[in-house]
Each structure stands twice: as structure tokens, then as C-alpha cells.
Tab-separated table of C-alpha atoms in Angstrom:
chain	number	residue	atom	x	y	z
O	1	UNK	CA	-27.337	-9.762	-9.826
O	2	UNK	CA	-25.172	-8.266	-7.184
O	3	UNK	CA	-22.301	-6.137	-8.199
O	4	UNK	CA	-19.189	-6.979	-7.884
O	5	UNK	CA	-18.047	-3.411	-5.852
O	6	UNK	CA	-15.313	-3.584	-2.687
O	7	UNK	CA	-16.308	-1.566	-0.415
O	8	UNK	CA	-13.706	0.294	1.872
O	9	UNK	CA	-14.001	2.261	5.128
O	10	UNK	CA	-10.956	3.962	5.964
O	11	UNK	CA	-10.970	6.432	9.329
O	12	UNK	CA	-8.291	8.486	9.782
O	13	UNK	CA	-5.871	9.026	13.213
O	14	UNK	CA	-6.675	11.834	16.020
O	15	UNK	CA	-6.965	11.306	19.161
O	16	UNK	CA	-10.205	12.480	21.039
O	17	UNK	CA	-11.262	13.805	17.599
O	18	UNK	CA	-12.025	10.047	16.617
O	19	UNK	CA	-15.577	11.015	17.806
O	20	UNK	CA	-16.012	12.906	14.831
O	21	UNK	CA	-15.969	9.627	12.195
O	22	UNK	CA	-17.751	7.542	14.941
O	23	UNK	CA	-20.949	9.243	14.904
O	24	UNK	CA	-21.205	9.813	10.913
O	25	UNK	CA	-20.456	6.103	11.672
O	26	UNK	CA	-23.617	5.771	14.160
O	27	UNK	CA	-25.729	7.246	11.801
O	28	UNK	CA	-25.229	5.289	9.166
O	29	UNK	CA	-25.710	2.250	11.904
O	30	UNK	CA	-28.634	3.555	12.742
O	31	UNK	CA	-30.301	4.271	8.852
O	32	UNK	CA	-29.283	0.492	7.864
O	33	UNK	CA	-30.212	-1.390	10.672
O	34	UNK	CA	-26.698	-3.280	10.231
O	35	UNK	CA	-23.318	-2.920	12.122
O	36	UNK	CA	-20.625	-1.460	10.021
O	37	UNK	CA	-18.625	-4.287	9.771
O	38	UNK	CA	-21.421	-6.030	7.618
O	39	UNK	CA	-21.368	-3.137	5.220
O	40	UNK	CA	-17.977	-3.037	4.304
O	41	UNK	CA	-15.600	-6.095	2.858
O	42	UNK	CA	-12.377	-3.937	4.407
O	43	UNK	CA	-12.128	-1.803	7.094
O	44	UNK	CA	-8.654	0.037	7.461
O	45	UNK	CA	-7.671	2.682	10.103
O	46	UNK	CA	-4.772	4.548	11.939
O	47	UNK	CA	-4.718	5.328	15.675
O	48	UNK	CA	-7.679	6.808	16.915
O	49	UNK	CA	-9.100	5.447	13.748
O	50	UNK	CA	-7.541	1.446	13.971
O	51	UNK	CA	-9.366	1.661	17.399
O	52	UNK	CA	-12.270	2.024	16.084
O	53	UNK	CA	-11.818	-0.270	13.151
O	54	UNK	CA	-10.472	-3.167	15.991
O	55	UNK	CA	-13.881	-2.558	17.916
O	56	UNK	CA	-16.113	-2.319	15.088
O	57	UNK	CA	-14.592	-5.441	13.885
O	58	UNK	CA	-15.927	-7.563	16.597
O	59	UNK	CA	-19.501	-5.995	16.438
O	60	UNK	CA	-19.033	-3.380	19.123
O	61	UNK	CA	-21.448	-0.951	17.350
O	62	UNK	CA	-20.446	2.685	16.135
O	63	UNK	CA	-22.651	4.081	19.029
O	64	UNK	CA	-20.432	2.362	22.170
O	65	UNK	CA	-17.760	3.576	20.319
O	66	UNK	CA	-18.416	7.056	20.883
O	67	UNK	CA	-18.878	6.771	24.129
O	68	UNK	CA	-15.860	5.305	24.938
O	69	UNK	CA	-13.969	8.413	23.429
O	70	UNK	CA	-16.666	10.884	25.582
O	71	UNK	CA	-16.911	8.829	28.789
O	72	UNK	CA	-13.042	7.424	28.841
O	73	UNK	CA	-11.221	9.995	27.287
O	74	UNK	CA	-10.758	11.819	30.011
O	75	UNK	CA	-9.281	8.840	31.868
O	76	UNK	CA	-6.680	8.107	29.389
O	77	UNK	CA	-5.542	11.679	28.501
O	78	UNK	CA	-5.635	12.583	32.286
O	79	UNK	CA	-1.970	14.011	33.543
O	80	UNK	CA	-1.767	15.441	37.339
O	81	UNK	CA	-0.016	17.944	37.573
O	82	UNK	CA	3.166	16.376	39.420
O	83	UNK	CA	3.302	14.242	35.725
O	84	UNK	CA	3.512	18.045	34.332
O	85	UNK	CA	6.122	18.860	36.756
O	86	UNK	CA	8.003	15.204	37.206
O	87	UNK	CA	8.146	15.132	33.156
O	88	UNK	CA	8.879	18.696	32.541
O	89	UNK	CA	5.531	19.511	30.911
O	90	UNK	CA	6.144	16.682	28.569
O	91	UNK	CA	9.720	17.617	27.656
O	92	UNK	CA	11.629	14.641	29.337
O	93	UNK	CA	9.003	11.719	29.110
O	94	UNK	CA	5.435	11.067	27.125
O	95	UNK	CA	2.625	13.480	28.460
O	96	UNK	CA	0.682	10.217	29.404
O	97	UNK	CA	0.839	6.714	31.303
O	98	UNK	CA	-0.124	3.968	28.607
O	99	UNK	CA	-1.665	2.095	31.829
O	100	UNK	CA	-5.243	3.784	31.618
O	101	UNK	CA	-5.304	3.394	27.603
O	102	UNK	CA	-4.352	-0.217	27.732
O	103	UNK	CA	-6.624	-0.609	30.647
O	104	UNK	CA	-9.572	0.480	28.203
O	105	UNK	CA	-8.449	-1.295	25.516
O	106	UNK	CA	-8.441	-4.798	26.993
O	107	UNK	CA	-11.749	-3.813	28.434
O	108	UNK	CA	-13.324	-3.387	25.024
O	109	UNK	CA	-11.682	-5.675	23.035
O	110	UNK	CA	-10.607	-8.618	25.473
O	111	UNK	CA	-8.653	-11.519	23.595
O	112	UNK	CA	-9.806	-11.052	20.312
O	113	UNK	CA	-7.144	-11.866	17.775
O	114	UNK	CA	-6.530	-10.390	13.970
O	115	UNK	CA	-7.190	-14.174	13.036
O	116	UNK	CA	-10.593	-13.894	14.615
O	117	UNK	CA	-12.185	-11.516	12.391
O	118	UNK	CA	-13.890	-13.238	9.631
O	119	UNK	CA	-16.811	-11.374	8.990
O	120	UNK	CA	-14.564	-8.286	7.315
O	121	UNK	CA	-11.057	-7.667	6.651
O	122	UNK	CA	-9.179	-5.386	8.582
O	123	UNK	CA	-6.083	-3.034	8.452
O	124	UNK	CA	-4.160	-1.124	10.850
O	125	UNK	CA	-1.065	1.149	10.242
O	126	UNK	CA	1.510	1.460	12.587
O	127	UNK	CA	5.612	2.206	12.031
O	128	UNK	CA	7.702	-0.904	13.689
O	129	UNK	CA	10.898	0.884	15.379
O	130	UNK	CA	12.050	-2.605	16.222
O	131	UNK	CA	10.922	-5.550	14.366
O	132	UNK	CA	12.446	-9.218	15.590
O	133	UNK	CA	13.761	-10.194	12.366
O	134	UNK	CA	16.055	-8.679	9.870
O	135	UNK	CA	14.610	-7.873	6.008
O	136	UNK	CA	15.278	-7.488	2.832
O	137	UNK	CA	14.482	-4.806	0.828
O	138	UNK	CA	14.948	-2.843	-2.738
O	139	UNK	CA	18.445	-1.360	-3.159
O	140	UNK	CA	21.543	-2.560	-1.964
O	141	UNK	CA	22.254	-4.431	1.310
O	142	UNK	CA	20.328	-5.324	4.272
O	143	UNK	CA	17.383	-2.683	5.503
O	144	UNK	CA	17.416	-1.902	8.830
O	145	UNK	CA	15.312	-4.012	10.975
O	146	UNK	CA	12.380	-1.325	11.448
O	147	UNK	CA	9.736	-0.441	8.569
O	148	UNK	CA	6.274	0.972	8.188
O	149	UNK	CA	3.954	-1.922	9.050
O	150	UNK	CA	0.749	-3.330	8.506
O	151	UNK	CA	-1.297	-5.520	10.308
O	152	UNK	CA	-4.053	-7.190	8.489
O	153	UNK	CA	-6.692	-10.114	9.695
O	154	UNK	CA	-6.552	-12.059	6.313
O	155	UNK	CA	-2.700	-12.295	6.741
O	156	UNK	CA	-3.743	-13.553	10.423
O	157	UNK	CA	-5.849	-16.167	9.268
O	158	UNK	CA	-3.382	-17.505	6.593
O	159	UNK	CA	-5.533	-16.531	3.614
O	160	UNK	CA	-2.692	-17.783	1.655
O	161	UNK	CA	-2.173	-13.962	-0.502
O	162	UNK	CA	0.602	-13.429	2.026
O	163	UNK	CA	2.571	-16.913	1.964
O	164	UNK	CA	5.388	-15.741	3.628
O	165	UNK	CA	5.754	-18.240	6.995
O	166	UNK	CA	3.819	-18.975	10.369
O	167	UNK	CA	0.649	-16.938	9.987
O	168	UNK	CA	1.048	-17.101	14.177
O	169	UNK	CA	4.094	-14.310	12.994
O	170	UNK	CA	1.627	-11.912	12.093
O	171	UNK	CA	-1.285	-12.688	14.546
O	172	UNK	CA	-1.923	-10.114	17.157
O	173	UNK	CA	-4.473	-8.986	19.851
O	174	UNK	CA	-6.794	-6.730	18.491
O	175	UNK	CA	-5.768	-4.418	22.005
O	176	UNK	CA	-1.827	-5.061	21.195
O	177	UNK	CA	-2.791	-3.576	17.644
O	178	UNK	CA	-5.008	-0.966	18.876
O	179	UNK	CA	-1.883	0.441	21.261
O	180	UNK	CA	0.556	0.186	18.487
O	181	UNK	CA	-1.074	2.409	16.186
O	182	UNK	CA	-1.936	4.972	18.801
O	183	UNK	CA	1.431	5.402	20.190
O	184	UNK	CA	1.495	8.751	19.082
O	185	UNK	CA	5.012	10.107	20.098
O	186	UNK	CA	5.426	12.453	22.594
O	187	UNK	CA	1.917	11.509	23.959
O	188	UNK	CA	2.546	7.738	24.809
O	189	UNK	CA	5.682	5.495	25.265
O	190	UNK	CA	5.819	3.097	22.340
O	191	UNK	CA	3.999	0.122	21.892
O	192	UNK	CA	5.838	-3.048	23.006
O	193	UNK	CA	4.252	-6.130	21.654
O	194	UNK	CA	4.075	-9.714	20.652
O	195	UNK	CA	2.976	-11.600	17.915
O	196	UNK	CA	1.148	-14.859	18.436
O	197	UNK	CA	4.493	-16.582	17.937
O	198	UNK	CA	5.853	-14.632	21.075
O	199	UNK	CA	8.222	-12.511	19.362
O	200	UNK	CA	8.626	-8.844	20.726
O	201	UNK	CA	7.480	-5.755	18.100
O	202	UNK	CA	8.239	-2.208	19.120
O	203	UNK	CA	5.735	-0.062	17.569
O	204	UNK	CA	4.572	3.596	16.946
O	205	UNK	CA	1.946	5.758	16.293
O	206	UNK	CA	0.886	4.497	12.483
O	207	UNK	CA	0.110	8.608	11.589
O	208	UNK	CA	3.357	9.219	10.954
O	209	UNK	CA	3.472	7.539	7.896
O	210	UNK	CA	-0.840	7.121	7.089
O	211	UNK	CA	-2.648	9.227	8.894
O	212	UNK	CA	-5.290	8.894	5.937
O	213	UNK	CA	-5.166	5.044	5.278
O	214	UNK	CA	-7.093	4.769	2.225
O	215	UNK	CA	-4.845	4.522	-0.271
O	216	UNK	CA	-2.751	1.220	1.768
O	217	UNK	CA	-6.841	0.243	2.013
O	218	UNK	CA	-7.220	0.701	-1.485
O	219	UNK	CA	-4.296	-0.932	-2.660
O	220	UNK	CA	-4.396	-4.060	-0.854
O	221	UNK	CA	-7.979	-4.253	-2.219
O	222	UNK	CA	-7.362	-3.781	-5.417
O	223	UNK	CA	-4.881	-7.142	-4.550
O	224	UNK	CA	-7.304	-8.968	-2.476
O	225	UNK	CA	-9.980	-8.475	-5.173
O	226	UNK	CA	-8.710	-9.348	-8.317
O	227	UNK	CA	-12.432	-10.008	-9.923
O	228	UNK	CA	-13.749	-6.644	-8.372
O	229	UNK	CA	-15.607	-4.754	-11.100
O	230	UNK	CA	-15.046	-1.209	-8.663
O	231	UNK	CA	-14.022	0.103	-5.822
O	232	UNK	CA	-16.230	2.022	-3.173
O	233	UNK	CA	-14.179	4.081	-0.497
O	234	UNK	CA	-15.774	5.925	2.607
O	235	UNK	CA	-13.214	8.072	3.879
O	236	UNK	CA	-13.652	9.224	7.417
O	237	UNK	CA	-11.369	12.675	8.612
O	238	UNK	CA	-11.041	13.454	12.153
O	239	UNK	CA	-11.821	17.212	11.344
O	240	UNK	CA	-9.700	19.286	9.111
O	241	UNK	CA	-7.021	21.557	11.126
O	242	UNK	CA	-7.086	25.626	10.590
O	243	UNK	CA	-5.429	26.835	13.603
O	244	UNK	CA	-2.375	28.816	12.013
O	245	UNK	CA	1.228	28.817	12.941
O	246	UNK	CA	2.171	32.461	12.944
O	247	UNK	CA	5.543	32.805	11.134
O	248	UNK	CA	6.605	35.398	13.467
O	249	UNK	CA	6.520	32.526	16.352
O	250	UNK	CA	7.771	29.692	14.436
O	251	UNK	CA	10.773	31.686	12.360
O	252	UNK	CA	13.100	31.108	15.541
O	253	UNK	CA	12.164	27.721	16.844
O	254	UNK	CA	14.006	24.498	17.253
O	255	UNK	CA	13.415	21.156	18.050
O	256	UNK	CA	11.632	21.822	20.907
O	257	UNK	CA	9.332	24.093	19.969
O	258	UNK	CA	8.642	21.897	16.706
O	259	UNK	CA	7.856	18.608	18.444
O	260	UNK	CA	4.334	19.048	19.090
O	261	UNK	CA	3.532	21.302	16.183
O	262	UNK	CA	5.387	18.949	13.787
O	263	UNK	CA	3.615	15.493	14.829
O	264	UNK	CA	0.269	17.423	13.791
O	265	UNK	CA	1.786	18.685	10.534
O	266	UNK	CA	2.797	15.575	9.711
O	267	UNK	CA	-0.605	13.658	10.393
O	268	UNK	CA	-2.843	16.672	8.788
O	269	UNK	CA	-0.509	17.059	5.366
O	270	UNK	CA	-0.450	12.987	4.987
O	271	UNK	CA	-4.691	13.174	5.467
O	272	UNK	CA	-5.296	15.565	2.763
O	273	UNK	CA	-2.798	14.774	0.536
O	274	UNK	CA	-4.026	11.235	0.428
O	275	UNK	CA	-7.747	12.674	0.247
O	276	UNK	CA	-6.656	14.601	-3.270
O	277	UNK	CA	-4.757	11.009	-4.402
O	278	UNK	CA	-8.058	9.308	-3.935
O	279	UNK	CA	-10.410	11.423	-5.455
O	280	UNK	CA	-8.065	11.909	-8.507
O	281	UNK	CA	-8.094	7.852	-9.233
O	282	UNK	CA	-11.857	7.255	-7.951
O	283	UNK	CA	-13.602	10.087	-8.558
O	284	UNK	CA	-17.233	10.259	-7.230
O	285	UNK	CA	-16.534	6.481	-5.869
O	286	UNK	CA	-14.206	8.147	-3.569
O	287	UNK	CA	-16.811	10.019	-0.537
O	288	UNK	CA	-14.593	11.794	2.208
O	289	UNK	CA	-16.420	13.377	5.230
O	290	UNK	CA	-14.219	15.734	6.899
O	291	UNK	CA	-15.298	19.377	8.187
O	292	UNK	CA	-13.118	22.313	9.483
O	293	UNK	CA	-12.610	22.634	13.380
O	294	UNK	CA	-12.330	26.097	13.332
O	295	UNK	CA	-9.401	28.427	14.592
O	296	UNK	CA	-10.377	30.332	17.649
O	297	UNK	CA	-12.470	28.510	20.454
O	298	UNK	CA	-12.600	32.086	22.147
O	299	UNK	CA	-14.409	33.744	19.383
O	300	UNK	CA	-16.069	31.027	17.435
O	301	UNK	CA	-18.294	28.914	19.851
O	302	UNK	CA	-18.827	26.577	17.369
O	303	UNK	CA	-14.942	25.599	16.747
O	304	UNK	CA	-13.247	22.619	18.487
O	305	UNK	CA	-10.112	22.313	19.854
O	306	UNK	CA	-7.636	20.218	17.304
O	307	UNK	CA	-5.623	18.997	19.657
O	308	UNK	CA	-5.238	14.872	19.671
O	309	UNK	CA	-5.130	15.035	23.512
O	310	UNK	CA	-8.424	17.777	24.816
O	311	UNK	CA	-10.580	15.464	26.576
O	312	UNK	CA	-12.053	18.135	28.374
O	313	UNK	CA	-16.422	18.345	29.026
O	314	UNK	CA	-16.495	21.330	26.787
O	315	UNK	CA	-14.415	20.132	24.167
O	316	UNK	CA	-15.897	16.773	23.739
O	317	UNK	CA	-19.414	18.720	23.406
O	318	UNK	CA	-17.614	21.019	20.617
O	319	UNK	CA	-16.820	17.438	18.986
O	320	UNK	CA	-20.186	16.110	19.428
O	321	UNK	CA	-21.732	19.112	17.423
O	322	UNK	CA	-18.755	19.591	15.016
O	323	UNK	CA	-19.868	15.286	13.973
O	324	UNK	CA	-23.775	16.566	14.239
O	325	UNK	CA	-23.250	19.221	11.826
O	326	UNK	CA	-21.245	17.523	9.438
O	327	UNK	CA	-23.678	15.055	9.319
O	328	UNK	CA	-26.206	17.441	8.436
O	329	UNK	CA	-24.055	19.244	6.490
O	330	UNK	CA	-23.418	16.508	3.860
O	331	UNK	CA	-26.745	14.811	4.515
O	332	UNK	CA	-27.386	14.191	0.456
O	333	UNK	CA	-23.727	12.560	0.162
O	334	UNK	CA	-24.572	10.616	3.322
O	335	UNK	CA	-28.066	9.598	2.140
O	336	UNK	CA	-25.898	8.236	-1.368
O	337	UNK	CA	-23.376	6.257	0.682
O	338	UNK	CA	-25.956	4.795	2.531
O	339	UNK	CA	-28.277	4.170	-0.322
O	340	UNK	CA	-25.108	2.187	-2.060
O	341	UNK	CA	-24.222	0.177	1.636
O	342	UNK	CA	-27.758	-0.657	1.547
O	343	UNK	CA	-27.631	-2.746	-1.366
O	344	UNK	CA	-26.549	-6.386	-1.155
O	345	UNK	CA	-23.029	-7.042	-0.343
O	346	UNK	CA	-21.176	-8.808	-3.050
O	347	UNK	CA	-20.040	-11.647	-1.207
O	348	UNK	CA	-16.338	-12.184	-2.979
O	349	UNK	CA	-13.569	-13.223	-0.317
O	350	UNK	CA	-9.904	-12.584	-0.931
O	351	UNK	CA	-8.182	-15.160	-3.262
O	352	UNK	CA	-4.531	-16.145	-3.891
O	353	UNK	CA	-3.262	-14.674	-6.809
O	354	UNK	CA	-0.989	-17.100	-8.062
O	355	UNK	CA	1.399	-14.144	-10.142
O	356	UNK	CA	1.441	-12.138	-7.514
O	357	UNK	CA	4.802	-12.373	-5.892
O	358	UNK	CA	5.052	-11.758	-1.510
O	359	UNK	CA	5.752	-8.731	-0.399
O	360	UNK	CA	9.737	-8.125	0.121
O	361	UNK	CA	9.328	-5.918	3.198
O	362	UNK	CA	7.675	-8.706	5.837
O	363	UNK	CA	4.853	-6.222	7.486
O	364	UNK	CA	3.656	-4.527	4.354
């Protein structure tokens, strides 16, 4: 008898650093003989991390996913340096052209729609700045029409959980969803996309609100699942930041100075706070591989740079060895995950719950 156990991948957002969870990802691949997307009944993931989950989705294996981030990167975080000058280092405009990212994206993941994936669920974070329609929320009066957002395949494809109008409203190219959640600000414009009804979404980077996304994985599970008898969750990090911000710099900045800084606070505190929420309700059924970057790449060869956007040779080969020792370095955990993926997959698929009421806010 198969048991009845959901199993969740959720990768977390940054940048180049999405190498990291794409080789654990290979070599788990590579032990099973399967592609991820048969192992798991939901994938969920933000930027860097809902690129991956939009390719993996469609059988592109964990293996040509890394090598997109080491053999494109450098093509879509590339800035001359008239861009450095013409934008004032990044102060006046995004430090990169969307063109080359988009470019890649419809390379890898052509028309593909959220409606097409069957085989797994999916769901990608990203924060709408403009949705098309006005909504209703808790409290008094009218919300604002923008709202953290989620897109999700079995919402796509009309699974009838979400009965809340044209499932076309909330079908999407898998490359419009993979820009919107990696419109990190500061680094690209925003995302400006349509829906398969051809209504315009304007759309951010969906770190800024879960960098970490298994707890939205786990919770629409938990929903999509009602007959589940447990819950499995791989978590995926993007490595762990250490690189400290010396009080005596940061005591007199302002919003410039912040910017940056603050984007990576943001998306680092949301990862491990969510990391602590999930291992306090799971337990041991909650298996996060993360490892430490390291603080000074002048004095610690091993260390990588944490920045979203260092696509450099060296750095990418500080990546590559950061995911080969973490690997190695949690090699009995990894042999446990893969000894529980290896088992047959309970076969449930997401049901209408008919007490369940629709969600108020339309993209949650």
C-alpha cells in the first residue's frame, strides 16, 4: 500500500546562486533515474527558484538547468560600462536590460502554459504592482488593486478548488511567469504581462514577500490534499548570507545606500525565518539544504560571492563547489530524501473541497 504523503519541493530566490539548489537537484536526478517533476506532487519556487520550478516542470532535467545559470548567466547579468555610466551605476534605471533574460527564457521554455503542466503542480510567487481588476479584501473598503500573487497550474487548468471565473484569467506562459518572479527591483524593470485572457499584470520580484516559498507550498497542499496522511517538504536555499554590514558604515545611510543592501535583507530574513516556521510544524518531515557562502572571497577561497547578480567565471566555479560540498556535506540527509522519493508516488490529485470557501484576494 502506498502512502498517502505530499511531497513538496520548494527552491528559494537568488539570482546566479540558483545553481546551488539545481545541482543537489541533479543529484538526486541522477540517484533515481527520474526527473524531478515525477518525484514531487508540488513544486513551488520564487525567482531564481520559479525558474527552475517552470523548467523542471516541462521535463527540462535539473542538469540543463545548471547550465543555463553557468553558460547564460553571464549574458543576462552583463552591463557595459556606458549602462554603468548612462544609468548612474544603477542609481537612475535597473542595472540590467530584461531583453537577454527574456531572450533565455523563451528559449527554454517556449509556449508552455501554467495549464499545460499536468504531470505536477506548480507555484510561483511574485508581488502584482498592478493587477487589471479591482478586489476585495478583509477590513473595510476596497484594497488597492495590487497584492502578493500566486500563480499556480491547477488554478490554470480549472481544477475547480479555485472557482472563481475564466481559468484563461489566471493562465500564463511559463516564460511570462518565470520574468515576473525574477523582477528583482533595482536589477530588472518590472514584469509586464498578460494572462491568457489578454489582460495586462505588472509584476515584481516574488522575494520580497517569499523568498522561502514553502510555507505558501505547504499551505496550499495541505488544501489541495485534503486525504493526505503527511506532508514531505524538500526545501532548497540558495546559500545562507554571512557577509556583515558594519554598523559603523550603515549608522549614516539613507535610501540610497540601503537599496541594494535592503532587497538582500529582505530576501535572506524571509528564507530563514520561514526555514524555522517549517521545521517547528514538520519536524524531521521538513529537510532544508542550505550552506553558508562565506564572508571574505579574499581570504577564504572557498567562499562565494552572495550577490544575486556575480556571473563572473570565478564566481560561478565558487558556486559549483559551494553545491558540491553541500552535497557531500549532508550526504546521509540526502541519501534519506532520496530513499523516501524513491518510493512509489501516491498518486492523489487535487480535489474540490466543497466547504472550502474561494480565496477573497483573486491571486492568492
Amino acid at each position: 500500500m502506498v502512502d498517502k504523503i505530499i511531497r513538496i519541493l520548494s527552491i528559494d530566490g537568488g539570482g546566479i546562486r540558483g545553481i546551488i539548489p539545481a545541482r543537489v537537484l541533479q543529484e538526486i536526478e541522477t540517484q533515481t533515474g527520474k526527473f524531478a517533476r515525477d518525484l514531487f506532487h508540488l513544486i513551488a519556487g520564487t525567482s531564481t527558484g520559479g525558474i527552475l520550478g517552470c523548467g523542471l516542470c516541462i521535463a527540462k532535467t535539473a542538469q540543463q538547468m545548471a547550465q543555463l545559470y553557468e553558460q547564460e548567466g553571464g549574458t543576462i547579468f552583463h552591463r557595459s560600462l556606458w549602462d554603468k555610466v548612462t544609468t548612474i551605476d544603477g542609481l537612475s534605471n535597473p542595472d540590467y536590460d530584461a531583453g537577454p533574460l527574456e531572450t533565455i527564457l523563451a528559449a527554454q521554455l517556449g509556449d508552455s502554459k501554467l495549464s499545460d503542466i499536468k504531470t505536477t503542480n506548480i507555484l510561483v510567487p511574485s508581488y502584482a504592482i498592478q493587477l487589471p481588476f479591482d478586489q476585495t479584501g478583509p477590513g473595510v473598503g476596497v484594497m488597492s488593486p495590487r497584492a502578493p500573487y500566486f500563480f499556480k497550474s491547477w488554478r490554470a487548468w480549472n481544477s475547480g478548488l479555485d472557482p472563481d471565473g475564466d481559468p484563461k484569467e489566471w493562465d500564463f506562459l511559463l516564460r511570462d511567469v518565470a520574468r515576473a518572479t525574477s523582477a528583482a527591483p533595482t536589477y530588472f524593470p518590472p514584469a509586464l504581462i498578460k494572462s491568457q485572457s489578454n489582460r495586462e499584470y505588472g509584476m515584481i520580484d516574488g522575494g520580497v514577500f517569499a523568498n522561502n516559498p514553502a510555507m505558501t507550498a505547504w499551505v496550499a497542499a495541505r488544501r489541495m490534499y485534503p486525504d493526505a496522511e503527511g506532508f514531505l517538504v524538500l526545501s532548497l536555499g540558495t546559500g545562507s548570507l554571512e557577509r556583515p554590514i558594519p554598523y559603523a558604515q550603515a549608522a549614516n545611510w539613507g535610501l540610497v545606500h540601503w537599496a541594494r543592501p535592503l532587497l538582500n535583507v529582505l530576501f535572506d530574513g524571509n528564507s530563514d525565518s520561514v526555514a524555522y516556521e517549517m521545521s517547528e510544524m514538520l519536524g524531521a518531515n521538513h529537510i532544508r539544504f542550505d550552506i553558508a557562502l562565506g564572508q571574505d572571497l579574499k581570504q577564504d577561497p572557498n567562499a562565494a560571492n552572495e550577490d544575486f547578480d556575480d556571473a563572473s567565471a570565478d564566481n560561478i566555479d565558487r558556486l559549483v563547489r559551494k553545491a558540491d560540498a553541500l552535497v557531500a556535506g549532508m550526504a546521509p540527509q540526502l541519501s534519506s530524501v532520496i530513499a523516501a522519493l524513491d518510493k512509489p508516488k501516491w498518486d492523489g490529485k487535487p480535489i474540490v473541497v466543497a466547504d472550502v470557501q474561494p480565496a477573497t484576494t483573486p491571486g492568492v
